[in-house]
mmCIF file of C-alpha atoms in Angstrom:
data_model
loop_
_atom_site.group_PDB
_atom_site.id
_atom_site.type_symbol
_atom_site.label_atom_id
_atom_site.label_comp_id
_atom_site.label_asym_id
_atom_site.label_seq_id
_atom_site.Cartn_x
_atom_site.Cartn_y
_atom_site.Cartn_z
ATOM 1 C CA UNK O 4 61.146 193.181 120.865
ATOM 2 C CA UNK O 5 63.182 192.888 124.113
ATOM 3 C CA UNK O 6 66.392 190.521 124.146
ATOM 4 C CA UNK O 7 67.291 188.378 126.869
ATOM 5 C CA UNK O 8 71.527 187.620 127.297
ATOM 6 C CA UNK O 9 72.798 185.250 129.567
ATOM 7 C CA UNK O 10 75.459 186.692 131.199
ATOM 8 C CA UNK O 11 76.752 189.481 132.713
ATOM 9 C CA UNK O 12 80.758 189.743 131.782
ATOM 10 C CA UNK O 13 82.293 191.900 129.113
ATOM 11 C CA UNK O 14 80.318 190.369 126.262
ATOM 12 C CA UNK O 15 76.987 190.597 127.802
ATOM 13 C CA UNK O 16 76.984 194.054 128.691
ATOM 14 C CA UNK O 17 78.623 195.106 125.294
ATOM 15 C CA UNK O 18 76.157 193.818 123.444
ATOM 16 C CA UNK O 19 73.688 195.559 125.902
ATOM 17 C CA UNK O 20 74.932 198.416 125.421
ATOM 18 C CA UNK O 21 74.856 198.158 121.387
ATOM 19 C CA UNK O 22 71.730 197.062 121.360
ATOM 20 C CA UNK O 23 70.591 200.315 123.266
ATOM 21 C CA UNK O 24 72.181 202.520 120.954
ATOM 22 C CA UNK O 25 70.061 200.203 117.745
ATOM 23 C CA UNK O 26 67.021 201.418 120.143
ATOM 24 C CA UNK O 27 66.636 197.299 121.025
ATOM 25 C CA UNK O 28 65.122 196.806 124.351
ATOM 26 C CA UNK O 29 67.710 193.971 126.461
ATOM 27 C CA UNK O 30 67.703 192.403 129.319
ATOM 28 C CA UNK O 31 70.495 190.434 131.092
ATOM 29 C CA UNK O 32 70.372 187.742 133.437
ATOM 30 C CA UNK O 33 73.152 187.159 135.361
ATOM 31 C CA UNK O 34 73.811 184.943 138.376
ATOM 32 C CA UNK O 35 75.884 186.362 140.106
ATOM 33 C CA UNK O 36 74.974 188.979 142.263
ATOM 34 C CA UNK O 37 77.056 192.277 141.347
ATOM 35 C CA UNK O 38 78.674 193.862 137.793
ATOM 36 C CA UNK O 39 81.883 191.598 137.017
ATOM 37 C CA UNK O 40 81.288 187.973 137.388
ATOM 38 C CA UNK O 41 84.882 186.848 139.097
ATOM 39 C CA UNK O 42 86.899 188.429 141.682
ATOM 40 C CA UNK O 43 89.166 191.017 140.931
ATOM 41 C CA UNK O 44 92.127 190.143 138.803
ATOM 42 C CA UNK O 45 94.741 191.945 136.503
ATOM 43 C CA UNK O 46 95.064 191.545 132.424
ATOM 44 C CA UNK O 47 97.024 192.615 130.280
ATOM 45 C CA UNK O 48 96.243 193.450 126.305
ATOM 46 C CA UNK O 49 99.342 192.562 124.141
ATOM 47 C CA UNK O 50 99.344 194.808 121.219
ATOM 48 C CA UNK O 51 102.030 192.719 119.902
ATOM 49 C CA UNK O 52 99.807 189.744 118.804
ATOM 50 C CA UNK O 53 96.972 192.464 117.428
ATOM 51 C CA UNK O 54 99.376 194.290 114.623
ATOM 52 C CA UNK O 55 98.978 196.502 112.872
ATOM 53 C CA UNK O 56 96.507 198.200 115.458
ATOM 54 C CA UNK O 57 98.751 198.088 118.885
ATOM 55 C CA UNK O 58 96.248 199.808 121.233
ATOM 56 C CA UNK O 59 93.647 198.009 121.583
ATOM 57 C CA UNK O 60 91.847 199.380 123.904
ATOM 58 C CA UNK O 61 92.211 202.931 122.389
ATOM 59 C CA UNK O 62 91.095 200.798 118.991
ATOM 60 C CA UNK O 63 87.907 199.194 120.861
ATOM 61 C CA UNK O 64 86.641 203.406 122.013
ATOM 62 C CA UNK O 65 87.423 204.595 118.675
ATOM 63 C CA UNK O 66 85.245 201.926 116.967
ATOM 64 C CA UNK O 67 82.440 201.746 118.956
ATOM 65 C CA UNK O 68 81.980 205.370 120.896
ATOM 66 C CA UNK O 69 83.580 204.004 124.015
ATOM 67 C CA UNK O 70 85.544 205.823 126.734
ATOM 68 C CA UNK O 71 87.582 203.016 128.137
ATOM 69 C CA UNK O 72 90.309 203.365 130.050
ATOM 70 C CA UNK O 73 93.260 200.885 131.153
ATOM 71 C CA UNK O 74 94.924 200.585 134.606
ATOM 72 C CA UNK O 75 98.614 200.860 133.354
ATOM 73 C CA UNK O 76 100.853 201.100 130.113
ATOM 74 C CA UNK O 77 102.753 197.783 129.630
ATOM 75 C CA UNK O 78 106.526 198.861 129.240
ATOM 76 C CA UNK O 79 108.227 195.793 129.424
ATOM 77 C CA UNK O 80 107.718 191.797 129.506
ATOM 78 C CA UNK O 81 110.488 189.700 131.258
ATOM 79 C CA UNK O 82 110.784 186.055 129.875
ATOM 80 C CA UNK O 83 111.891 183.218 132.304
ATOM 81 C CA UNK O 84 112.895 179.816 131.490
ATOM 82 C CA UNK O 85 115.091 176.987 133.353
ATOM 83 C CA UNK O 86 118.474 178.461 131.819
ATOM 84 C CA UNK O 87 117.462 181.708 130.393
ATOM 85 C CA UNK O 88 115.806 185.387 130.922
ATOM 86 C CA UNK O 89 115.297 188.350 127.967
ATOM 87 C CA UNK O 90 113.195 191.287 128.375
ATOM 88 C CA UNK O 91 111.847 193.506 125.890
ATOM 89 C CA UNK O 92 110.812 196.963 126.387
ATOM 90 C CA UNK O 93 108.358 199.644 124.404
ATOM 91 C CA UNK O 94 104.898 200.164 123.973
ATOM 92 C CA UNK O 95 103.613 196.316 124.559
ATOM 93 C CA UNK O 96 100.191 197.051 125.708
ATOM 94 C CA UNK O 97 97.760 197.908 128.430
ATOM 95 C CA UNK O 98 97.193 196.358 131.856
ATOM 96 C CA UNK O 99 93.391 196.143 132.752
ATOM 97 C CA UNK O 100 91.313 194.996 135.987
ATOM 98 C CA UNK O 101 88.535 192.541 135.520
ATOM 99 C CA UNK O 102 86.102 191.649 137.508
ATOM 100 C CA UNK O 103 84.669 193.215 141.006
ATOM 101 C CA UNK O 104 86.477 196.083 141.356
ATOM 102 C CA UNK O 105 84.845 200.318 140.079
ATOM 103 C CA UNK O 106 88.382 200.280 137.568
ATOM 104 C CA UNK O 107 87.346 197.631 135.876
ATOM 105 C CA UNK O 108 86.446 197.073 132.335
ATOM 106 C CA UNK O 109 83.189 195.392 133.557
ATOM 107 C CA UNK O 110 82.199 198.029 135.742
ATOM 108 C CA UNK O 111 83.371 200.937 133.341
ATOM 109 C CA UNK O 112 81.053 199.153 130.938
ATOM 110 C CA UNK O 113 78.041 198.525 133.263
ATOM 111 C CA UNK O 114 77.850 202.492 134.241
ATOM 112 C CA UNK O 115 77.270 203.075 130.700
ATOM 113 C CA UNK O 116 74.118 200.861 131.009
ATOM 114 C CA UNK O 117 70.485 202.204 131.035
ATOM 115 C CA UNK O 118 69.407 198.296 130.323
ATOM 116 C CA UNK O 119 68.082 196.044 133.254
ATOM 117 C CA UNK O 120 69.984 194.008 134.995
ATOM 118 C CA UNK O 121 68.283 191.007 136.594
ATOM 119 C CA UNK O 122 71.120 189.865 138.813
ATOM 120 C CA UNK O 123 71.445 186.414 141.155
ATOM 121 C CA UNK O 124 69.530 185.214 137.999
ATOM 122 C CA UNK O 125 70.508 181.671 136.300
ATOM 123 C CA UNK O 126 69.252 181.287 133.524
ATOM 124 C CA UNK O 127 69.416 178.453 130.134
ATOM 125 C CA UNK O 128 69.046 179.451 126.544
ATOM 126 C CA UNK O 129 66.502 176.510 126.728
ATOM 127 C CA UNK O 130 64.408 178.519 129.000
ATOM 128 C CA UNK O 131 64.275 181.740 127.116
ATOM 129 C CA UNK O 132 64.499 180.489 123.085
ATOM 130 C CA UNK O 133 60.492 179.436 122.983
ATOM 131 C CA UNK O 134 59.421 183.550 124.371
ATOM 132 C CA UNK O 135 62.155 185.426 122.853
ATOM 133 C CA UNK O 136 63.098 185.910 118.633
ATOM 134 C CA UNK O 137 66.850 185.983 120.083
ATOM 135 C CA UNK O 138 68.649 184.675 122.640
ATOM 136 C CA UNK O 139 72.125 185.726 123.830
ATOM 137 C CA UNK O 140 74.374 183.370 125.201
ATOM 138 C CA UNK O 141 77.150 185.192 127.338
ATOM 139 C CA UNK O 142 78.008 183.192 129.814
ATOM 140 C CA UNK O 143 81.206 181.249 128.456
ATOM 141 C CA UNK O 144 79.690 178.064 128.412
ATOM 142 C CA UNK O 145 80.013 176.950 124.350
ATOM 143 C CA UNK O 146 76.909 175.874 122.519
ATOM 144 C CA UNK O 147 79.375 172.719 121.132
ATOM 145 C CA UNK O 148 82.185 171.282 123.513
ATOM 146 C CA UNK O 149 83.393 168.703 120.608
ATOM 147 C CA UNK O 150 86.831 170.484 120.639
ATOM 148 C CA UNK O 151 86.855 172.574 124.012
ATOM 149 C CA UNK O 152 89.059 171.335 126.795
ATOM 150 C CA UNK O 153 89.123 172.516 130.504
ATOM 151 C CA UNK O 154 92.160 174.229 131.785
ATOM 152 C CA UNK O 155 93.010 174.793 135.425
ATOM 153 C CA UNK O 156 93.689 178.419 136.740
ATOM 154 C CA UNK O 157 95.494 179.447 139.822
ATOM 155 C CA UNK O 158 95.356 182.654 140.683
ATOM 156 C CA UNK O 159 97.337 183.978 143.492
ATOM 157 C CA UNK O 160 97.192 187.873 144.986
ATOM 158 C CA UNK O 161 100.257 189.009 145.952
ATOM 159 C CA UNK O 162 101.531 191.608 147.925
ATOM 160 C CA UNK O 163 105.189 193.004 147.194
ATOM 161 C CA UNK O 164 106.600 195.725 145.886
ATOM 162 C CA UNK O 165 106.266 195.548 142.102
ATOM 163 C CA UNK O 166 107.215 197.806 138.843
ATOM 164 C CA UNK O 167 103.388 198.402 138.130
ATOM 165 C CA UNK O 168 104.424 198.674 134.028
ATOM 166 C CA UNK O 169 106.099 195.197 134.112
ATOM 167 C CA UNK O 170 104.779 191.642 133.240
ATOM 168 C CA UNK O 171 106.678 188.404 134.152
ATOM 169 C CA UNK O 172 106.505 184.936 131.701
ATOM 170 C CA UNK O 173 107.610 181.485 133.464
ATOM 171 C CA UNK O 174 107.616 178.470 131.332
ATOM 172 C CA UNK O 175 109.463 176.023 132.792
ATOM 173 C CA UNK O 176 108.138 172.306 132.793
ATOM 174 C CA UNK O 177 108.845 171.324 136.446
ATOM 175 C CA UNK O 178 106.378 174.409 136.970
ATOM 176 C CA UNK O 179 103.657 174.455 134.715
ATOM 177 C CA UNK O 180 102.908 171.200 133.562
ATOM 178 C CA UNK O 181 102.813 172.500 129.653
ATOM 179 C CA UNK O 182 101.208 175.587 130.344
ATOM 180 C CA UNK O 183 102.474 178.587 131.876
ATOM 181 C CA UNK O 184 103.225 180.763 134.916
ATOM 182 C CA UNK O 185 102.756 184.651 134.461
ATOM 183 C CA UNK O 186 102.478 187.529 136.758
ATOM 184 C CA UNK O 187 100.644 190.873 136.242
ATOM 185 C CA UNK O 188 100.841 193.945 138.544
ATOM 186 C CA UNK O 189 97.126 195.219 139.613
ATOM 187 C CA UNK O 190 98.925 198.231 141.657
ATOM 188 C CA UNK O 191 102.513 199.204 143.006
ATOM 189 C CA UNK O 192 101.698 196.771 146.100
ATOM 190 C CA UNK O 193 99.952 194.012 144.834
ATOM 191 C CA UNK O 194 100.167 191.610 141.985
ATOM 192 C CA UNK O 195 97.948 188.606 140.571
ATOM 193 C CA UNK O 196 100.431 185.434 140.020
ATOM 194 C CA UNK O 197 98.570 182.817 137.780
ATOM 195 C CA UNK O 198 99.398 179.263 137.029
ATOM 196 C CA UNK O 199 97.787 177.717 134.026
ATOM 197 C CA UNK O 200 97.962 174.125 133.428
ATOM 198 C CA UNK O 201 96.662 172.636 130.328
ATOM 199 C CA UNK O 202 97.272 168.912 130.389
ATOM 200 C CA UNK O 203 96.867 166.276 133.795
ATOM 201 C CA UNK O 204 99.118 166.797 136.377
ATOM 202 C CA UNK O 205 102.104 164.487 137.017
ATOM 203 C CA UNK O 206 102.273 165.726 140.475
ATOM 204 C CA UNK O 207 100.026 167.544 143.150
ATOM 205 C CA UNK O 208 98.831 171.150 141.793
ATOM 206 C CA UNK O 209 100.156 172.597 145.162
ATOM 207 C CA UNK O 210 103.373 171.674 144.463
ATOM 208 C CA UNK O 211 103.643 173.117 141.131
ATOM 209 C CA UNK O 212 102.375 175.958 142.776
ATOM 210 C CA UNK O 213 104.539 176.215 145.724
ATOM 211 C CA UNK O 214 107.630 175.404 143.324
ATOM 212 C CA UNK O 215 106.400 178.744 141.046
ATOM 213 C CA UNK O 216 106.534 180.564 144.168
ATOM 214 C CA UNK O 217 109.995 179.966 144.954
ATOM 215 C CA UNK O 218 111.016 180.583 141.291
ATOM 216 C CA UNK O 219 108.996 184.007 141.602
ATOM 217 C CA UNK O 220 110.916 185.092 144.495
ATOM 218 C CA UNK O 221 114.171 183.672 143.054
ATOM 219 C CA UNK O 222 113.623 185.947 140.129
ATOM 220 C CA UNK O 223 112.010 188.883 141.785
ATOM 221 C CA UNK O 224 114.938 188.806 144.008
ATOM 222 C CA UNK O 225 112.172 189.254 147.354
ATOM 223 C CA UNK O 226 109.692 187.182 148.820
ATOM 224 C CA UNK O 227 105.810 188.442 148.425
ATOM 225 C CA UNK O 228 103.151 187.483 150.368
ATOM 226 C CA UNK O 229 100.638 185.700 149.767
ATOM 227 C CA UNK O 230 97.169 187.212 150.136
ATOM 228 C CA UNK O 231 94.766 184.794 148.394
ATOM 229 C CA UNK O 232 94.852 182.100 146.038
ATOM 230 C CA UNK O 233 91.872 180.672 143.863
ATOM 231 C CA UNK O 234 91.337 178.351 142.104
ATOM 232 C CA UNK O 235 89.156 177.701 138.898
ATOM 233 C CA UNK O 236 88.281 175.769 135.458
ATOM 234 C CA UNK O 237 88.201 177.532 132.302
ATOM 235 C CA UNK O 238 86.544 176.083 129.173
ATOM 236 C CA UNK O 239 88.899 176.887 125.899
ATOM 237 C CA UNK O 240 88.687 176.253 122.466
ATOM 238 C CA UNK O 241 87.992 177.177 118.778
ATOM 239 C CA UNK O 242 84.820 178.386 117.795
ATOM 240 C CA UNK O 243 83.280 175.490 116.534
ATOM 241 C CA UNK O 244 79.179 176.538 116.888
ATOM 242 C CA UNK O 245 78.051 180.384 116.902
ATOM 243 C CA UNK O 246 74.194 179.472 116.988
ATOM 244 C CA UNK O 247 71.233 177.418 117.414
ATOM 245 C CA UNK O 248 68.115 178.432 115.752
ATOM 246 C CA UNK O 249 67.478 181.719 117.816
ATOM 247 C CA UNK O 250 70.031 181.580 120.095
ATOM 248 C CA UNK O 251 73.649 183.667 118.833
ATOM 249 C CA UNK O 252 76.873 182.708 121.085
ATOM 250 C CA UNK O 253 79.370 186.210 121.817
ATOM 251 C CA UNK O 254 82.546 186.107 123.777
ATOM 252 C CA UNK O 255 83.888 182.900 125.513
ATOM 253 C CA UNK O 256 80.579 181.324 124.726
ATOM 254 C CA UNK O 257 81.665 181.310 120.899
ATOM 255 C CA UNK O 258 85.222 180.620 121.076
ATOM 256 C CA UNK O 259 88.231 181.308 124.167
ATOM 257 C CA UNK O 260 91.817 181.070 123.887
ATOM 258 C CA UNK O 261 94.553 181.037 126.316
ATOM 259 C CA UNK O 262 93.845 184.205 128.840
ATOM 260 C CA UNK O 263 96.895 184.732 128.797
ATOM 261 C CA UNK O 264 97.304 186.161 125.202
ATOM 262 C CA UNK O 265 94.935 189.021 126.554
ATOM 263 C CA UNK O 266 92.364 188.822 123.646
ATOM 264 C CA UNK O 267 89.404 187.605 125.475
ATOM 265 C CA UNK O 268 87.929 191.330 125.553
ATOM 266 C CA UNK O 269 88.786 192.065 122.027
ATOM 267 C CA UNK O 270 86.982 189.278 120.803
ATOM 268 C CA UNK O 271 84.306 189.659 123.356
ATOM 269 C CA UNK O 272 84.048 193.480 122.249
ATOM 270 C CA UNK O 273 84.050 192.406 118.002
ATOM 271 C CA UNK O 274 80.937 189.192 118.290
ATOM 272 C CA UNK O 275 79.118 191.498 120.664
ATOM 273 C CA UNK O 276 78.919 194.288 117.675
ATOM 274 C CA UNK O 277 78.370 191.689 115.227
ATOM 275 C CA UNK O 278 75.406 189.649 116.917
ATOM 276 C CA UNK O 279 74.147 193.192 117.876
ATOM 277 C CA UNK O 280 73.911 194.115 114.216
ATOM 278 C CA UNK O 281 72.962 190.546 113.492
ATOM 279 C CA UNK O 282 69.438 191.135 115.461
ATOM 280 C CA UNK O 283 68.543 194.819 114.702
ATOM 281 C CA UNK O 284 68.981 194.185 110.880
ATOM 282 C CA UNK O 285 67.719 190.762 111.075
ATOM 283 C CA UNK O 286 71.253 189.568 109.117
ATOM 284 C CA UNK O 287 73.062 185.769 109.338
ATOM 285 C CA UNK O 288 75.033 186.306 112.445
ATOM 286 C CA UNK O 289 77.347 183.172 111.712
ATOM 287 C CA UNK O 290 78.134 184.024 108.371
ATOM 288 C CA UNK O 291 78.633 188.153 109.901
ATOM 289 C CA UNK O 292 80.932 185.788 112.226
ATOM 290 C CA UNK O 293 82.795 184.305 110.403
ATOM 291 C CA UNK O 294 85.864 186.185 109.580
ATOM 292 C CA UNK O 295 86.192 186.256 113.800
ATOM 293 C CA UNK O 296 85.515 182.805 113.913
ATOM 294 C CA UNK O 297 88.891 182.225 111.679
ATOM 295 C CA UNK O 298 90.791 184.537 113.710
ATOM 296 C CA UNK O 299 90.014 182.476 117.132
ATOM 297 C CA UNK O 300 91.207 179.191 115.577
ATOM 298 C CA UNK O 301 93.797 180.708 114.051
ATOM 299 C CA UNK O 302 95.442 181.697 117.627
ATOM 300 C CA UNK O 303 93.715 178.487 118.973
ATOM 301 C CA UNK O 304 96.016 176.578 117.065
ATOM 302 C CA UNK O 305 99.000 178.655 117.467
ATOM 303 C CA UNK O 306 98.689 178.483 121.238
ATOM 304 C CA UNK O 307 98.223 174.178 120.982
ATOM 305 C CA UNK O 308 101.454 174.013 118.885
ATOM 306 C CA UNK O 309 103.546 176.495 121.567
ATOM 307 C CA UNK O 310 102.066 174.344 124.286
ATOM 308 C CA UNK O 311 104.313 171.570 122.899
ATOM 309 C CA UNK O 312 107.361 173.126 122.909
ATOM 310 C CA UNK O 313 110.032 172.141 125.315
ATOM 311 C CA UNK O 314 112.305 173.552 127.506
ATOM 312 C CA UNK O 315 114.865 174.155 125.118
ATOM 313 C CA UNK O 316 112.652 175.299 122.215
ATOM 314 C CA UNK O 317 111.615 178.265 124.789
ATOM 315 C CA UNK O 318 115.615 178.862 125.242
ATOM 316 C CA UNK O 319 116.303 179.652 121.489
ATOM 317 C CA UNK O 320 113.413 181.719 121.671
ATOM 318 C CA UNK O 321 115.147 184.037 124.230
ATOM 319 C CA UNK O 322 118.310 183.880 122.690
ATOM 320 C CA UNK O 323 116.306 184.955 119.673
ATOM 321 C CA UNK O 324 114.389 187.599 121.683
ATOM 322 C CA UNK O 325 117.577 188.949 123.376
ATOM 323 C CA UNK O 326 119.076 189.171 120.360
ATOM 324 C CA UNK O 327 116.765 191.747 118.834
ATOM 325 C CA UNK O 328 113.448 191.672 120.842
ATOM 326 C CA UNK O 329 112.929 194.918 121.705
ATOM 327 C CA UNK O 330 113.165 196.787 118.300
ATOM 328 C CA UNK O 331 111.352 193.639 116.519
ATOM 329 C CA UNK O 332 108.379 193.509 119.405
ATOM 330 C CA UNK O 333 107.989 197.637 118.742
ATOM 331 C CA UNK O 334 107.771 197.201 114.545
ATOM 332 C CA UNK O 335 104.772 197.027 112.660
ATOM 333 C CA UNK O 336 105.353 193.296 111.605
ATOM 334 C CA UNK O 337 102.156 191.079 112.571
ATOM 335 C CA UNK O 338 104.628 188.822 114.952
ATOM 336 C CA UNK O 339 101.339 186.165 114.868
ATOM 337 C CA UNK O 340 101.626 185.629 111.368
ATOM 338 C CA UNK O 341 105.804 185.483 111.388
ATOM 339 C CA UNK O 342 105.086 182.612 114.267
ATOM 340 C CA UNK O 343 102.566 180.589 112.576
ATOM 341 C CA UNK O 344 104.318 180.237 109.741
ATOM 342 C CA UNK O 345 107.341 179.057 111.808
ATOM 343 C CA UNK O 346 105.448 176.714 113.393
ATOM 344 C CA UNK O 347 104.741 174.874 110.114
ATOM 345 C CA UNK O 348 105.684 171.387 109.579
ATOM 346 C CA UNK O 349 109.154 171.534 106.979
ATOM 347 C CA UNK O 350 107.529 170.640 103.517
ATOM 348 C CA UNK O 351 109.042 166.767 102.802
ATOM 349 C CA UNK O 352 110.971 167.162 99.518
#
């Protein structure tokens, strides 16, 4: 039998590649017209929220035969509200390129490939499901959209001089609308500054943008400039459907969360495996799923109650993390689990 996947992106050419090595013929269709379906951008992978393992790209090779490789070590995270700044320092996690660009993880990926690649290809599931026993949807688009919700994505290039180890965290409401400002260094000279807003804006989008931009340079204590800006939608939410008769959803298409978090490739990496198996051993991909499935809604939920937080709730937070960030961000405790259980409504006695 020979696969089709829809899509091109991490998940698409991870399950390709898994496939292969179950000796499954694949092909993917993608519509764009090159390896990496976005421009360019930094990520970042916070072992922090995947404890115990805190490497997770060194967890992702180990597991599946891989030879990935990340950009940078992340060595600190600086936290900026309205009235307050904390840092923490250690081994947080990796910085990664995405997109169109030979470092990144797509492109690293797609040179392992012997499958075909059909691309400037668009493609449906609808199309495919009749002439194929499986269909893989890796495109990002959700098979349900009952509980997804479209967040808006700025992305700004930079050019400065920036510590290439360093992240930066705004959440201010003036700025980001209940969402959040964070910037990412892709090289010593140039840095991706995005702006995610999750709720409708109270004022234009290029003045929360412009207003970021001062507080950047007010914080970074110099002015970059401004190389490129984008803008884009980006469908989010808890994995709700992970098939349709033949047709098996992997990475954004079953579930996304906040980019932010860096977890989009793990999870891409972990339903890519499982559908792969899924198919080669003919095995119920949704109940294989399912402990994933729990994890996305898990942080899904997490992310919906931080989004409500004010101002101030983010100040204790950096009292809290200047207090004792560093050594608690560098233990072994699962700092997901210690928030969702503070985020728990008080039990009425």
């Amino acid at each position: 039998m020979q696969i089709p996947i829809i899509g091109g992106g991490i998940s698409g050419l991870a399950i390709a590649l898994f496939l292969e090595r179950l000796g499954i013929k694949n092909r993917i269709y993608e519509q764009e017209s090159f390896a990496g379906d976005f421009p360019a951008r930094a990520e970042v992978s916070l072992g922090v929220l995947t404890k115990p393992q805190t490497n997770v790209l060194k967890s992702i090779n180990r597991k599946f035969g891989l030879e990935l490789s990340p950009t940078a070590d992340l060595t600190r995270i600086v936290f900026h509200t309205a009235t307050a700044r904390a840092e923490v320092r250690g081994k947080l996690g990796q910085i990664i390129i995405r997109g169109r660009d030979k470092r990144s993880l797509d492109n690293q990926l797609y040179g392992e490939l012997a499958s075909r690649v059909k691309f400037s290809r668009r493609m449906t599931p609808e199309q495919l499901a009749p002439h194929a026993e499986y269909v893989v949807k890796a495109n990002g688009e959700p098979l349900s959209t009952a509980k997804t919700r479209d967040i808006r994505m700025e992305n700004v290039l930079l050019m400065g001089d920036f510590e290439p180890e360093t992240m930066h965290i705004w959440h201010q409401s003036r700025l980001t609308s209940q969402g959040y400002g964070y910037l990412i260094p892709f090289s010593r000279r140039v840095a991706n500054l995005f702006l995610l807003t999750a709720k409708p804006f109270t004022r234009y989008p290029d003045n929360l943008l412009r207003e970021l931009l001062i507080a950047v340079s007010d914080d970074l204590r110099f002015t970059p400039d401004v190389l490129r800006t984008e803008t884009f939608k980006k469908t989010e939410g808890p994995a709700t459907k992970a098939a349709a008769v033949n047709i098996l959803a992997i990475g954004n298409s079953l579930g996304s969360i906040h980019p932010m978090l860096g977890l989009d490739f793990l999870l891409a990496f972990e339903s890519a495996y499982q559908a792969a198996v899924s198919i080669a051993y003919h095995q119920n991909y949704i109940q294989r799923i399912k402990p994933l499935a729990k994890k996305i809604n898990r942080l899904y939920l997490i992310q919906r109650k931080m989004e409500t937080w004010s101002d101030t709730s983010f100040d204790l937070l950096l009292v809290l993390i200047a207090a004792g960030g560093t050594p608690f961000f560098n233990s072994r405790l699962d700092l997901m689990k210690i928030v969702d259980y503070a985020l728990r409504p008080l039990p009425i006695i």
